[in-house]
Coordinates of C-alpha atoms in Angstrom, one line a residue:
M36 CA 11.6 -15.7 22.0
V37 CA 10.4 -18.2 19.3
V38 CA 12.3 -16.2 16.6
I39 CA 15.4 -16.0 18.8
F40 CA 15.5 -19.8 19.4
V41 CA 14.8 -20.5 15.7
S42 CA 17.6 -18.2 14.8
F43 CA 20.0 -19.6 17.3
G44 CA 19.0 -23.2 16.2
M45 CA 19.6 -22.4 12.5
Q46 CA 23.1 -21.1 13.3
K47 CA 24.1 -24.3 15.0
F48 CA 23.9 -26.1 11.6
T49 CA 26.8 -24.0 10.2
L50 CA 30.5 -25.0 10.4
Q51 CA 31.4 -21.5 11.6
S52 CA 29.0 -21.7 14.5
A53 CA 30.1 -25.2 15.4
Q54 CA 33.7 -24.1 15.5
G55 CA 32.7 -21.0 17.5
I56 CA 30.9 -22.8 20.3
A57 CA 33.4 -25.6 20.6
Q58 CA 35.5 -23.7 23.2
F59 CA 32.5 -23.1 25.4
I60 CA 31.3 -26.7 25.2
T61 CA 34.8 -28.1 26.0
N62 CA 35.1 -26.0 29.1
S63 CA 31.6 -26.5 30.4
P64 CA 31.1 -28.8 33.4
F65 CA 27.4 -29.2 32.3
I66 CA 27.6 -30.0 28.6
S67 CA 31.2 -31.0 27.9
W68 CA 29.9 -34.6 27.4
L69 CA 28.4 -33.4 24.1
S70 CA 31.9 -33.6 22.6
I71 CA 31.3 -37.4 22.1
F72 CA 29.3 -36.3 19.1
G73 CA 32.2 -34.5 17.4
L74 CA 32.5 -30.9 16.4
R75 CA 29.4 -30.8 14.1
G76 CA 27.4 -33.3 16.2
E77 CA 27.5 -31.3 19.4
A78 CA 26.3 -28.2 17.5
Y79 CA 23.5 -30.2 15.9
V80 CA 22.3 -31.5 19.2
L81 CA 22.1 -28.0 20.6
G82 CA 20.4 -26.8 17.4
V83 CA 17.7 -29.5 17.6
A84 CA 17.2 -28.6 21.3
E85 CA 16.8 -24.9 20.4
F86 CA 14.3 -25.8 17.7
A87 CA 12.3 -27.9 20.2
I88 CA 12.3 -25.0 22.6
A89 CA 11.0 -22.7 19.9
A90 CA 8.3 -25.2 19.0
L91 CA 7.2 -25.5 22.7
L92 CA 7.1 -21.7 23.1
A93 CA 5.1 -21.3 19.9
A94 CA 2.6 -24.1 21.0
G95 CA 2.5 -22.3 24.4
S96 CA 0.0 -19.9 22.8
F97 CA -2.5 -22.7 22.8
S98 CA -1.3 -24.8 25.8
P99 CA 0.0 -23.2 29.1
V100 CA 1.7 -26.5 30.0
L101 CA 3.7 -26.4 26.8
S102 CA 4.5 -22.8 27.5
A103 CA 5.8 -23.7 30.9
V104 CA 7.9 -26.6 29.6
G105 CA 9.4 -24.5 26.8
S106 CA 10.1 -21.5 28.9
F107 CA 11.7 -23.6 31.6
M108 CA 13.9 -25.2 29.0
G109 CA 14.8 -21.7 27.9
V110 CA 15.8 -20.8 31.4
V111 CA 18.0 -23.9 31.6
T112 CA 19.6 -23.1 28.2
F113 CA 20.5 -19.6 29.1
A114 CA 21.7 -20.5 32.6
I115 CA 24.1 -23.0 31.0
T116 CA 25.1 -20.4 28.5
W117 CA 25.7 -17.8 31.2
S118 CA 27.8 -20.4 33.1
F119 CA 30.3 -20.1 30.1
F120 CA 31.1 -16.7 31.5
F121 CA 32.7 -18.4 34.5
T122 CA 34.0 -21.6 32.9
T123 CA 35.6 -20.4 29.6
P124 CA 39.1 -19.0 30.0
G125 CA 39.6 -15.6 28.5
V126 CA 36.0 -14.4 28.6
V127 CA 36.9 -11.5 31.0
T128 CA 40.1 -9.6 30.7
W129 CA 41.1 -7.7 33.8
S130 CA 42.7 -4.4 33.3
L131 CA 44.4 -1.7 35.3
S132 CA 43.0 1.0 33.1
S133 CA 40.2 3.3 34.0
D134 CA 37.8 0.4 33.2
P135 CA 38.3 -2.0 36.1
M136 CA 36.9 -4.9 34.1
A137 CA 37.5 -4.8 30.3
W138 CA 35.2 -7.2 28.5
N139 CA 36.4 -8.8 25.4
L140 CA 34.1 -9.8 22.5
T141 CA 33.3 -13.2 24.1
G142 CA 32.2 -11.6 27.3
E143 CA 29.9 -9.2 25.5
F144 CA 28.4 -12.0 23.5
L145 CA 27.5 -13.9 26.7
F146 CA 26.2 -10.9 28.6
K147 CA 23.1 -10.6 26.4
D148 CA 22.1 -14.1 27.6
I149 CA 21.3 -12.9 31.1
V150 CA 18.5 -10.7 29.6
L151 CA 17.2 -13.7 27.6
L152 CA 17.3 -15.9 30.7
C153 CA 15.2 -13.3 32.6
V154 CA 12.7 -13.2 29.7
C155 CA 12.3 -16.9 29.8
A156 CA 11.9 -16.9 33.6
V157 CA 9.1 -14.3 33.3
L158 CA 7.4 -16.4 30.6
F159 CA 7.8 -19.5 32.8
L160 CA 6.3 -17.7 35.9
A161 CA 3.5 -16.3 33.8
S162 CA 2.6 -19.7 32.5
L163 CA 2.5 -21.5 35.8
P164 CA -0.9 -20.3 37.1
R165 CA -2.5 -21.1 33.8
S166 CA -0.8 -24.5 33.7
A167 CA -1.9 -25.4 37.2
I168 CA -5.5 -24.4 36.4
R169 CA -5.4 -26.4 33.1
L170 CA -4.0 -29.5 34.8
R171 CA -6.6 -29.4 37.6
T172 CA -9.6 -29.0 35.3
G173 CA -8.4 -31.6 32.8

């Protein structure tokens, strides 16, 4: 997950990525406020957040509390990303063909995020008992 978040974070610092995610941000009820930073600024904010999550997950090898925080932030990140599936127009194209629901490229891009959300949830749940023990014992 660390490599994935670093990779996603690095992409946010390119113009192509900033332009690509703009439609999702604009239509999101959760992060549309990021548009106050402008096209590049909103991508930079997300990139920095993804780098922070990667750092917390990496530090989680040494600190269960940091692992819990980083993995929870990952769950929130992918839950918001998955919400784009429902809030961005044109993600799913309905068809009367043999395929009842034809996914366009945007929908396929978002579909992988449900798997990543689940991975972060498993990491979060796995770090909770260790975090609780660490907090109680000092």
